[in-house]
PDB file of C-alpha atoms in Angstrom:
ATOM      1  CA  MET T 652      55.988  34.986 -24.567  1.00 90.00           C
ATOM      2  CA  GLU T 653      53.178  35.561 -27.069  1.00 97.00           C
ATOM      3  CA  ILE T 654      49.595  36.139 -25.969  1.00 98.00           C
ATOM      4  CA  SER T 655      46.143  36.083 -27.534  1.00 98.00           C
ATOM      5  CA  VAL T 656      43.346  38.480 -26.558  1.00 98.00           C
ATOM      6  CA  LEU T 657      39.824  37.041 -26.473  1.00 98.00           C
ATOM      7  CA  MET T 658      36.780  39.306 -26.821  1.00 98.00           C
ATOM      8  CA  SER T 659      33.089  38.740 -27.563  1.00 97.00           C
ATOM      9  CA  ILE T 660      30.704  41.298 -29.094  1.00 97.00           C
ATOM     10  CA  TYR T 661      26.941  41.301 -29.606  1.00 96.00           C
ATOM     11  CA  LYS T 662      24.541  43.731 -31.221  1.00 96.00           C
ATOM     12  CA  LYS T 663      23.715  45.827 -28.146  1.00 93.00           C
ATOM     13  CA  GLU T 664      27.322  46.925 -27.622  1.00 94.00           C
ATOM     14  CA  ASN T 665      28.187  50.607 -27.988  1.00 95.00           C
ATOM     15  CA  PRO T 666      30.519  51.219 -31.000  1.00 97.00           C
ATOM     16  CA  VAL T 667      32.206  54.174 -29.256  1.00 97.00           C
ATOM     17  CA  TYR T 668      32.993  52.017 -26.229  1.00 96.00           C
ATOM     18  CA  LEU T 669      34.246  49.240 -28.511  1.00 98.00           C
ATOM     19  CA  ARG T 670      36.656  51.631 -30.205  1.00 98.00           C
ATOM     20  CA  ASP T 671      37.938  52.824 -26.812  1.00 97.00           C
ATOM     21  CA  SER T 672      38.450  49.222 -25.737  1.00 98.00           C
ATOM     22  CA  LEU T 673      40.339  48.233 -28.885  1.00 98.00           C
ATOM     23  CA  GLU T 674      42.480  51.369 -28.773  1.00 98.00           C
ATOM     24  CA  SER T 675      43.542  50.463 -25.237  1.00 98.00           C
ATOM     25  CA  ILE T 676      44.687  47.059 -26.532  1.00 98.00           C
ATOM     26  CA  PHE T 677      46.684  48.516 -29.417  1.00 97.00           C
ATOM     27  CA  ASN T 678      48.324  51.086 -27.132  1.00 97.00           C
ATOM     28  CA  GLN T 679      49.790  48.553 -24.713  1.00 98.00           C
ATOM     29  CA  THR T 680      53.459  48.599 -23.743  1.00 98.00           C
ATOM     30  CA  PHE T 681      53.397  44.853 -24.552  1.00 98.00           C
ATOM     31  CA  SER T 682      51.583  43.937 -27.755  1.00 97.00           C
ATOM     32  CA  PRO T 683      49.566  40.732 -28.217  1.00 98.00           C
ATOM     33  CA  SER T 684      50.294  38.560 -31.253  1.00 97.00           C
ATOM     34  CA  GLU T 685      46.606  38.098 -32.041  1.00 98.00           C
ATOM     35  CA  ILE T 686      43.188  39.439 -31.071  1.00 98.00           C
ATOM     36  CA  VAL T 687      40.281  37.027 -31.457  1.00 98.00           C
ATOM     37  CA  ILE T 688      36.924  38.818 -31.704  1.00 98.00           C
ATOM     38  CA  VAL T 689      33.808  36.646 -31.612  1.00 98.00           C
ATOM     39  CA  GLU T 690      30.762  38.236 -33.260  1.00 98.00           C
ATOM     40  CA  ASP T 691      27.989  36.711 -31.159  1.00 97.00           C
ATOM     41  CA  GLY T 692      25.192  36.953 -33.734  1.00 97.00           C
ATOM     42  CA  ILE T 693      24.364  39.654 -36.272  1.00 97.00           C
ATOM     43  CA  LEU T 694      25.728  43.073 -35.265  1.00 98.00           C
ATOM     44  CA  THR T 695      24.783  46.647 -36.142  1.00 97.00           C
ATOM     45  CA  GLU T 696      26.306  48.496 -39.081  1.00 97.00           C
ATOM     46  CA  GLU T 697      28.060  50.852 -36.638  1.00 98.00           C
ATOM     47  CA  LEU T 698      29.757  47.928 -34.874  1.00 98.00           C
ATOM     48  CA  TYR T 699      30.755  46.321 -38.180  1.00 98.00           C
ATOM     49  CA  SER T 700      32.260  49.644 -39.252  1.00 98.00           C
ATOM     50  CA  VAL T 701      34.468  49.810 -36.151  1.00 98.00           C
ATOM     51  CA  ILE T 702      35.549  46.169 -36.453  1.00 98.00           C
ATOM     52  CA  ASP T 703      36.273  46.420 -40.190  1.00 97.00           C
ATOM     53  CA  GLY T 704      38.460  49.462 -39.559  1.00 97.00           C
ATOM     54  CA  TYR T 705      40.708  47.471 -37.226  1.00 97.00           C
ATOM     55  CA  VAL T 706      40.683  44.354 -39.416  1.00 97.00           C
ATOM     56  CA  ASN T 707      41.878  46.428 -42.367  1.00 97.00           C
ATOM     57  CA  LYS T 708      44.534  48.169 -40.287  1.00 96.00           C
ATOM     58  CA  TYR T 709      45.893  45.299 -38.188  1.00 96.00           C
ATOM     59  CA  SER T 710      46.631  41.811 -39.469  1.00 96.00           C
ATOM     60  CA  ILE T 711      46.568  40.352 -35.955  1.00 97.00           C
ATOM     61  CA  VAL T 712      42.777  40.808 -35.651  1.00 98.00           C
ATOM     62  CA  LYS T 713      40.956  37.513 -36.212  1.00 98.00           C
ATOM     63  CA  ILE T 714      37.142  37.478 -36.558  1.00 98.00           C
ATOM     64  CA  VAL T 715      34.952  34.520 -35.582  1.00 98.00           C
ATOM     65  CA  LYS T 716      31.348  34.861 -36.761  1.00 98.00           C
ATOM     66  CA  LEU T 717      28.362  33.180 -35.081  1.00 97.00           C
ATOM     67  CA  ASN T 718      25.143  33.360 -37.082  1.00 94.00           C
ATOM     68  CA  GLU T 719      23.016  33.923 -33.982  1.00 95.00           C
ATOM     69  CA  ASN T 720      23.390  35.200 -30.427  1.00 95.00           C
ATOM     70  CA  TYR T 721      24.303  32.272 -28.160  1.00 92.00           C
ATOM     71  CA  GLY T 722      25.501  34.188 -25.100  1.00 92.00           C
ATOM     72  CA  LEU T 723      28.877  35.009 -23.588  1.00 93.00           C
ATOM     73  CA  GLY T 724      29.771  31.529 -22.329  1.00 93.00           C
ATOM     74  CA  TYR T 725      29.257  29.890 -25.715  1.00 94.00           C
ATOM     75  CA  ALA T 726      30.990  32.720 -27.599  1.00 96.00           C
ATOM     76  CA  LEU T 727      34.083  32.533 -25.378  1.00 96.00           C
ATOM     77  CA  SER T 728      34.137  28.749 -25.606  1.00 95.00           C
ATOM     78  CA  ILE T 729      34.174  28.929 -29.408  1.00 97.00           C
ATOM     79  CA  GLY T 730      36.631  31.823 -29.498  1.00 97.00           C
ATOM     80  CA  LEU T 731      39.078  30.035 -27.225  1.00 97.00           C
ATOM     81  CA  ASN T 732      39.469  27.329 -29.862  1.00 97.00           C
ATOM     82  CA  TYR T 733      40.751  29.992 -32.293  1.00 98.00           C
ATOM     83  CA  CYS T 734      43.407  31.300 -29.890  1.00 98.00           C
ATOM     84  CA  THR T 735      46.739  29.897 -31.061  1.00 98.00           C
ATOM     85  CA  ASN T 736      48.740  30.881 -27.948  1.00 98.00           C
ATOM     86  CA  ASP T 737      48.548  29.137 -24.587  1.00 98.00           C
ATOM     87  CA  ILE T 738      48.456  32.492 -22.760  1.00 98.00           C
ATOM     88  CA  VAL T 739      45.086  34.167 -23.303  1.00 98.00           C
ATOM     89  CA  ALA T 740      43.988  37.574 -21.994  1.00 98.00           C
ATOM     90  CA  ARG T 741      40.288  38.282 -21.620  1.00 98.00           C
ATOM     91  CA  MET T 742      38.899  41.679 -22.519  1.00 97.00           C
ATOM     92  CA  ASP T 743      35.370  43.102 -22.647  1.00 96.00           C
ATOM     93  CA  SER T 744      34.223  45.416 -25.408  1.00 95.00           C
ATOM     94  CA  ASP T 745      33.339  48.349 -23.159  1.00 93.00           C
ATOM     95  CA  ASP T 746      36.266  48.407 -20.730  1.00 95.00           C
ATOM     96  CA  ILE T 747      39.664  50.085 -21.040  1.00 98.00           C
ATOM     97  CA  CYS T 748      43.041  48.466 -20.319  1.00 98.00           C
ATOM     98  CA  LYS T 749      45.629  50.534 -18.537  1.00 98.00           C
ATOM     99  CA  PRO T 750      48.681  50.907 -20.838  1.00 98.00           C
ATOM    100  CA  ASN T 751      50.890  48.495 -18.879  1.00 98.00           C
ATOM    101  CA  ARG T 752      48.299  45.802 -18.193  1.00 98.00           C
ATOM    102  CA  PHE T 753      49.686  43.113 -20.519  1.00 98.00           C
ATOM    103  CA  GLU T 754      53.307  43.914 -19.679  1.00 98.00           C
ATOM    104  CA  VAL T 755      52.710  43.514 -15.939  1.00 98.00           C
ATOM    105  CA  GLN T 756      50.728  40.302 -16.369  1.00 98.00           C
ATOM    106  CA  VAL T 757      53.080  38.698 -18.899  1.00 98.00           C
ATOM    107  CA  LYS T 758      56.089  39.351 -16.652  1.00 98.00           C
ATOM    108  CA  TYR T 759      54.265  37.693 -13.769  1.00 98.00           C
ATOM    109  CA  MET T 760      53.224  34.669 -15.851  1.00 98.00           C
ATOM    110  CA  GLU T 761      56.792  34.271 -17.128  1.00 97.00           C
ATOM    111  CA  THR T 762      58.321  34.314 -13.651  1.00 98.00           C
ATOM    112  CA  HIS T 763      55.546  32.212 -12.074  1.00 98.00           C
ATOM    113  CA  PRO T 764      54.938  29.270 -14.434  1.00 97.00           C
ATOM    114  CA  GLU T 765      52.865  27.562 -11.745  1.00 98.00           C
ATOM    115  CA  VAL T 766      50.100  30.190 -12.023  1.00 98.00           C
ATOM    116  CA  ASP T 767      47.109  29.114 -14.124  1.00 98.00           C
ATOM    117  CA  VAL T 768      44.893  32.205 -13.774  1.00 98.00           C
ATOM    118  CA  LEU T 769      46.063  35.764 -13.142  1.00 98.00           C
ATOM    119  CA  GLY T 770      43.881  38.824 -12.518  1.00 98.00           C
ATOM    120  CA  SER T 771      43.964  42.238 -10.862  1.00 98.00           C
ATOM    121  CA  TRP T 772      41.822  44.901  -9.248  1.00 98.00           C
ATOM    122  CA  ILE T 773      39.689  47.210 -11.379  1.00 98.00           C
ATOM    123  CA  ASP T 774      38.905  50.937 -11.281  1.00 97.00           C
ATOM    124  CA  GLU T 775      35.168  51.396 -11.818  1.00 94.00           C
ATOM    125  CA  PHE T 776      34.214  54.602 -13.621  1.00 94.00           C
ATOM    126  CA  TYR T 777      31.273  56.571 -14.978  1.00 89.00           C
ATOM    127  CA  GLU T 778      31.388  58.151 -18.464  1.00 88.00           C
ATOM    128  CA  THR T 779      35.148  58.848 -18.564  1.00 92.00           C
ATOM    129  CA  LYS T 780      38.016  56.892 -17.039  1.00 94.00           C
ATOM    130  CA  GLU T 781      39.056  60.013 -15.119  1.00 94.00           C
ATOM    131  CA  ASN T 782      35.830  59.698 -13.114  1.00 94.00           C
ATOM    132  CA  VAL T 783      36.707  56.645 -10.993  1.00 95.00           C
ATOM    133  CA  VAL T 784      34.032  56.118  -8.334  1.00 90.00           C
ATOM    134  CA  SER T 785      35.097  52.802  -6.786  1.00 91.00           C
ATOM    135  CA  VAL T 786      37.695  50.044  -6.855  1.00 94.00           C
ATOM    136  CA  ARG T 787      36.882  46.335  -6.804  1.00 94.00           C
ATOM    137  CA  ARG T 788      39.678  44.779  -4.793  1.00 96.00           C
ATOM    138  CA  VAL T 789      39.999  40.996  -4.783  1.00 97.00           C
ATOM    139  CA  PRO T 790      42.196  38.752  -2.601  1.00 97.00           C
ATOM    140  CA  GLU T 791      45.713  37.828  -3.654  1.00 97.00           C
ATOM    141  CA  ASN T 792      46.485  34.105  -3.550  1.00 96.00           C
ATOM    142  CA  SER T 793      44.726  30.790  -4.134  1.00 95.00           C
ATOM    143  CA  LYS T 794      44.063  30.038  -0.464  1.00 95.00           C
ATOM    144  CA  GLU T 795      42.389  33.419   0.105  1.00 97.00           C
ATOM    145  CA  LEU T 796      40.555  33.218  -3.220  1.00 97.00           C
ATOM    146  CA  TYR T 797      39.189  29.746  -2.451  1.00 97.00           C
ATOM    147  CA  GLU T 798      37.469  31.045   0.691  1.00 96.00           C
ATOM    148  CA  PHE T 799      36.418  34.323  -0.955  1.00 96.00           C
ATOM    149  CA  SER T 800      34.849  32.453  -3.880  1.00 96.00           C
ATOM    150  CA  LYS T 801      32.405  30.754  -1.536  1.00 95.00           C
ATOM    151  CA  LYS T 802      30.675  34.116  -1.194  1.00 92.00           C
ATOM    152  CA  ARG T 803      31.621  36.164  -4.261  1.00 92.00           C
ATOM    153  CA  ASN T 804      33.290  35.938  -7.650  1.00 95.00           C
ATOM    154  CA  PRO T 805      37.045  35.802  -6.867  1.00 97.00           C
ATOM    155  CA  MET T 806      38.259  37.275 -10.168  1.00 98.00           C
ATOM    156  CA  ASN T 807      37.547  40.429 -12.156  1.00 97.00           C
ATOM    157  CA  HIS T 808      36.832  38.656 -15.435  1.00 96.00           C
ATOM    158  CA  PRO T 809      37.939  41.421 -17.881  1.00 96.00           C
ATOM    159  CA  THR T 810      41.377  41.516 -16.209  1.00 98.00           C
ATOM    160  CA  VAL T 811      42.063  37.798 -16.377  1.00 98.00           C
ATOM    161  CA  MET T 812      45.015  36.239 -18.192  1.00 98.00           C
ATOM    162  CA  PHE T 813      45.061  32.449 -18.144  1.00 98.00           C
ATOM    163  CA  ARG T 814      46.730  29.386 -19.572  1.00 98.00           C
ATOM    164  CA  LYS T 815      44.450  27.961 -22.246  1.00 98.00           C
ATOM    165  CA  SER T 816      45.602  24.415 -21.486  1.00 98.00           C
ATOM    166  CA  SER T 817      44.523  24.783 -17.843  1.00 98.00           C
ATOM    167  CA  VAL T 818      41.110  26.198 -18.740  1.00 98.00           C
ATOM    168  CA  LEU T 819      40.476  23.385 -21.221  1.00 97.00           C
ATOM    169  CA  LYS T 820      41.584  20.833 -18.617  1.00 97.00           C
ATOM    170  CA  ALA T 821      38.816  22.185 -16.360  1.00 96.00           C
ATOM    171  CA  GLY T 822      36.233  21.853 -19.143  1.00 94.00           C
ATOM    172  CA  GLY T 823      36.299  25.451 -20.375  1.00 95.00           C
ATOM    173  CA  TYR T 824      33.469  27.946 -20.202  1.00 93.00           C
ATOM    174  CA  GLN T 825      30.065  26.366 -19.607  1.00 84.00           C
ATOM    175  CA  THR T 826      27.739  27.303 -22.446  1.00 73.00           C
ATOM    176  CA  CYS T 827      24.552  26.809 -20.408  1.00 62.00           C
ATOM    177  CA  MET T 828      25.623  28.753 -17.313  1.00 59.00           C
ATOM    178  CA  LEU T 829      24.879  32.486 -16.983  1.00 68.00           C
ATOM    179  CA  LEU T 830      27.650  33.008 -14.415  1.00 84.00           C
ATOM    180  CA  GLU T 831      30.050  31.219 -16.750  1.00 89.00           C
ATOM    181  CA  ASP T 832      33.308  32.779 -15.534  1.00 94.00           C
ATOM    182  CA  TYR T 833      32.509  32.352 -11.829  1.00 95.00           C
ATOM    183  CA  TYR T 834      31.694  28.669 -12.392  1.00 94.00           C
ATOM    184  CA  LEU T 835      34.936  28.161 -14.317  1.00 96.00           C
ATOM    185  CA  TRP T 836      37.031  29.665 -11.502  1.00 97.00           C
ATOM    186  CA  VAL T 837      35.272  27.476  -8.947  1.00 96.00           C
ATOM    187  CA  LYS T 838      35.987  24.330 -10.964  1.00 96.00           C
ATOM    188  CA  MET T 839      39.637  25.277 -11.371  1.00 97.00           C
ATOM    189  CA  LEU T 840      40.096  26.165  -7.698  1.00 97.00           C
ATOM    190  CA  LYS T 841      38.446  22.883  -6.733  1.00 96.00           C
ATOM    191  CA  MET T 842      40.966  21.065  -8.957  1.00 96.00           C
ATOM    192  CA  GLY T 843      43.809  22.751  -7.065  1.00 97.00           C
ATOM    193  CA  MET T 844      44.906  25.070  -9.857  1.00 98.00           C
ATOM    194  CA  VAL T 845      46.903  28.168  -8.907  1.00 98.00           C
ATOM    195  CA  PHE T 846      45.296  31.620  -8.948  1.00 98.00           C
ATOM    196  CA  TYR T 847      46.783  35.020  -8.227  1.00 98.00           C
ATOM    197  CA  ASN T 848      45.504  38.605  -8.275  1.00 98.00           C
ATOM    198  CA  ILE T 849      47.982  41.426  -8.738  1.00 98.00           C
ATOM    199  CA  GLN T 850      47.212  43.906  -5.958  1.00 98.00           C
ATOM    200  CA  GLU T 851      46.736  46.945  -8.169  1.00 97.00           C
ATOM    201  CA  SER T 852      44.223  48.097 -10.769  1.00 98.00           C
ATOM    202  CA  LEU T 853      45.133  47.262 -14.350  1.00 98.00           C
ATOM    203  CA  LEU T 854      41.814  48.055 -16.024  1.00 98.00           C
ATOM    204  CA  TYR T 855      39.094  50.702 -16.097  1.00 98.00           C
ATOM    205  CA  PHE T 856      35.670  49.052 -15.778  1.00 96.00           C
ATOM    206  CA  ARG T 857      32.766  51.015 -17.221  1.00 94.00           C
ATOM    207  CA  LEU T 858      29.751  51.478 -14.949  1.00 89.00           C
ATOM    208  CA  SER T 859      26.264  52.566 -15.970  1.00 73.00           C
ATOM    209  CA  HIS T 860      22.800  52.605 -14.443  1.00 63.00           C
ATOM    210  CA  ASP T 861      21.960  49.595 -16.625  1.00 67.00           C
ATOM    211  CA  ILE T 862      24.538  47.397 -14.951  1.00 69.00           C
ATOM    212  CA  TYR T 863      22.641  47.557 -11.662  1.00 58.00           C
ATOM    213  CA  ILE T 864      19.402  46.803 -13.489  1.00 61.00           C
ATOM    214  CA  ARG T 865      20.940  43.748 -15.163  1.00 65.00           C
ATOM    215  CA  ARG T 866      22.216  42.474 -11.815  1.00 67.00           C
ATOM    216  CA  GLY T 867      18.761  42.455 -10.309  1.00 67.00           C
ATOM    217  CA  GLY T 868      15.180  41.345 -10.813  1.00 71.00           C
ATOM    218  CA  LEU T 869      13.393  38.095 -10.064  1.00 75.00           C
ATOM    219  CA  LYS T 870      14.819  36.259 -13.098  1.00 81.00           C
ATOM    220  CA  TYR T 871      18.400  37.090 -12.114  1.00 79.00           C
ATOM    221  CA  ALA T 872      17.674  36.140  -8.484  1.00 83.00           C
ATOM    222  CA  ILE T 873      16.343  32.725  -9.527  1.00 87.00           C
ATOM    223  CA  THR T 874      19.387  32.183 -11.756  1.00 86.00           C
ATOM    224  CA  GLU T 875      21.644  32.908  -8.802  1.00 87.00           C
ATOM    225  CA  VAL T 876      19.718  30.498  -6.583  1.00 91.00           C
ATOM    226  CA  LYS T 877      20.239  27.754  -9.177  1.00 91.00           C
ATOM    227  CA  PHE T 878      23.932  28.652  -9.356  1.00 91.00           C
ATOM    228  CA  GLN T 879      24.384  28.334  -5.585  1.00 93.00           C
ATOM    229  CA  ILE T 880      22.605  24.982  -5.624  1.00 94.00           C
ATOM    230  CA  GLU T 881      24.936  23.825  -8.405  1.00 93.00           C
ATOM    231  CA  LEU T 882      27.974  24.786  -6.299  1.00 94.00           C
ATOM    232  CA  HIS T 883      26.550  22.662  -3.493  1.00 95.00           C
ATOM    233  CA  LYS T 884      25.959  19.722  -5.857  1.00 94.00           C
ATOM    234  CA  ILE T 885      29.606  19.662  -6.951  1.00 93.00           C
ATOM    235  CA  GLY T 886      30.726  19.751  -3.312  1.00 94.00           C
ATOM    236  CA  TYR T 887      32.075  23.288  -3.269  1.00 95.00           C
ATOM    237  CA  LEU T 888      29.588  24.681  -0.742  1.00 96.00           C
ATOM    238  CA  THR T 889      28.158  23.124   2.398  1.00 96.00           C
ATOM    239  CA  ILE T 890      24.399  23.212   2.874  1.00 97.00           C
ATOM    240  CA  PHE T 891      24.852  26.029   5.421  1.00 96.00           C
ATOM    241  CA  GLU T 892      26.966  28.084   2.992  1.00 96.00           C
ATOM    242  CA  THR T 893      24.424  27.505   0.219  1.00 96.00           C
ATOM    243  CA  ILE T 894      21.494  28.682   2.349  1.00 95.00           C
ATOM    244  CA  ARG T 895      23.503  31.678   3.606  1.00 93.00           C
ATOM    245  CA  ASN T 896      24.396  32.764   0.088  1.00 92.00           C
ATOM    246  CA  ILE T 897      20.871  32.345  -1.263  1.00 93.00           C
ATOM    247  CA  ALA T 898      19.378  34.294   1.643  1.00 89.00           C
ATOM    248  CA  SER T 899      21.828  37.193   1.423  1.00 84.00           C
ATOM    249  CA  ARG T 900      21.856  37.453  -2.376  1.00 82.00           C
ATOM    250  CA  PHE T 901      18.177  36.940  -3.171  1.00 78.00           C
ATOM    251  CA  PHE T 902      16.989  40.015  -1.308  1.00 73.00           C
ATOM    252  CA  VAL T 903      19.687  42.206  -2.869  1.00 75.00           C
ATOM    253  CA  ARG T 904      18.569  41.094  -6.349  1.00 77.00           C
ATOM    254  CA  VAL T 905      14.901  41.964  -5.777  1.00 71.00           C
ATOM    255  CA  MET T 906      15.573  45.289  -4.023  1.00 70.00           C
ATOM    256  CA  PRO T 907      14.882  48.576  -5.844  1.00 72.00           C
ATOM    257  CA  VAL T 908      17.753  49.526  -8.166  1.00 68.00           C
ATOM    258  CA  CYS T 909      18.724  52.626  -6.153  1.00 70.00           C
ATOM    259  CA  ILE T 910      19.272  50.537  -3.004  1.00 69.00           C
ATOM    260  CA  ARG T 911      21.126  47.803  -4.877  1.00 68.00           C
ATOM    261  CA  ARG T 912      23.473  50.411  -6.387  1.00 69.00           C
ATOM    262  CA  ARG T 913      24.194  51.810  -2.940  1.00 71.00           C
ATOM    263  CA  ILE T 914      25.002  48.337  -1.579  1.00 67.00           C
ATOM    264  CA  TYR T 915      27.420  47.653  -4.439  1.00 66.00           C
ATOM    265  CA  ARG T 916      29.209  50.967  -4.138  1.00 65.00           C
ATOM    266  CA  ARG T 917      29.366  51.339  -0.352  1.00 65.00           C
ATOM    267  CA  LEU T 918      29.443  47.809   1.055  1.00 59.00           C
ATOM    268  CA  LEU T 919      30.958  45.628  -1.676  1.00 59.00           C
ATOM    269  CA  ARG T 920      33.805  47.911  -2.757  1.00 62.00           C
TER     270      ARG T 920
END
């Protein structure tokens, strides 16, 4: 089985983190046949330097250039069209794969051809991957994930490996939706597609103070309200579930950052 890796990069990414991420891909016990990197707009010279180094060294690196920053959903939607394999692994430019991630996932996809989307838990760390501070555990099978997704994102996006044909059948990533991965999983679960999460961590997810800032504020809270309303419109949430989610999430988003960080680390992990 051959797999493609899909990654998007924009100008605010850290070149050191990008190098760490790419190194973790090239040091896998199972190697991908291609890595599709979408440059979401003009990047910095430091980022170009890192990317050019890998392009010159590895023929499997394929670059897709966008002349302006369109956002993650659009970048992944475009990049997916350049993936030549049906099995696609997502990866973010600041996270680190554990060495056996692709091997474990490919073996599972090979022996379970009915599975459309496969993920895992993640180890969340500060500064170095040895400093793991929390683990985001997600439910295992489709039935559990369907119920879980009515409250929270059921998949750890950077760990996901999926069948391209299944994602395209569901309409792919929405280019106008901020929570583009969450919305995609909901659509696929609603269509009856098969999900599974391996019950172990296969990736180190980088935390920073900024991540809690980005997940809060009035603008983010309003975006989440619109998202919950959209899930109700497509028949995924009842009116009670929609109101419950809006009420519980809105106040977390507008809380001070220090309290929001505590909620994430102590109650949601």
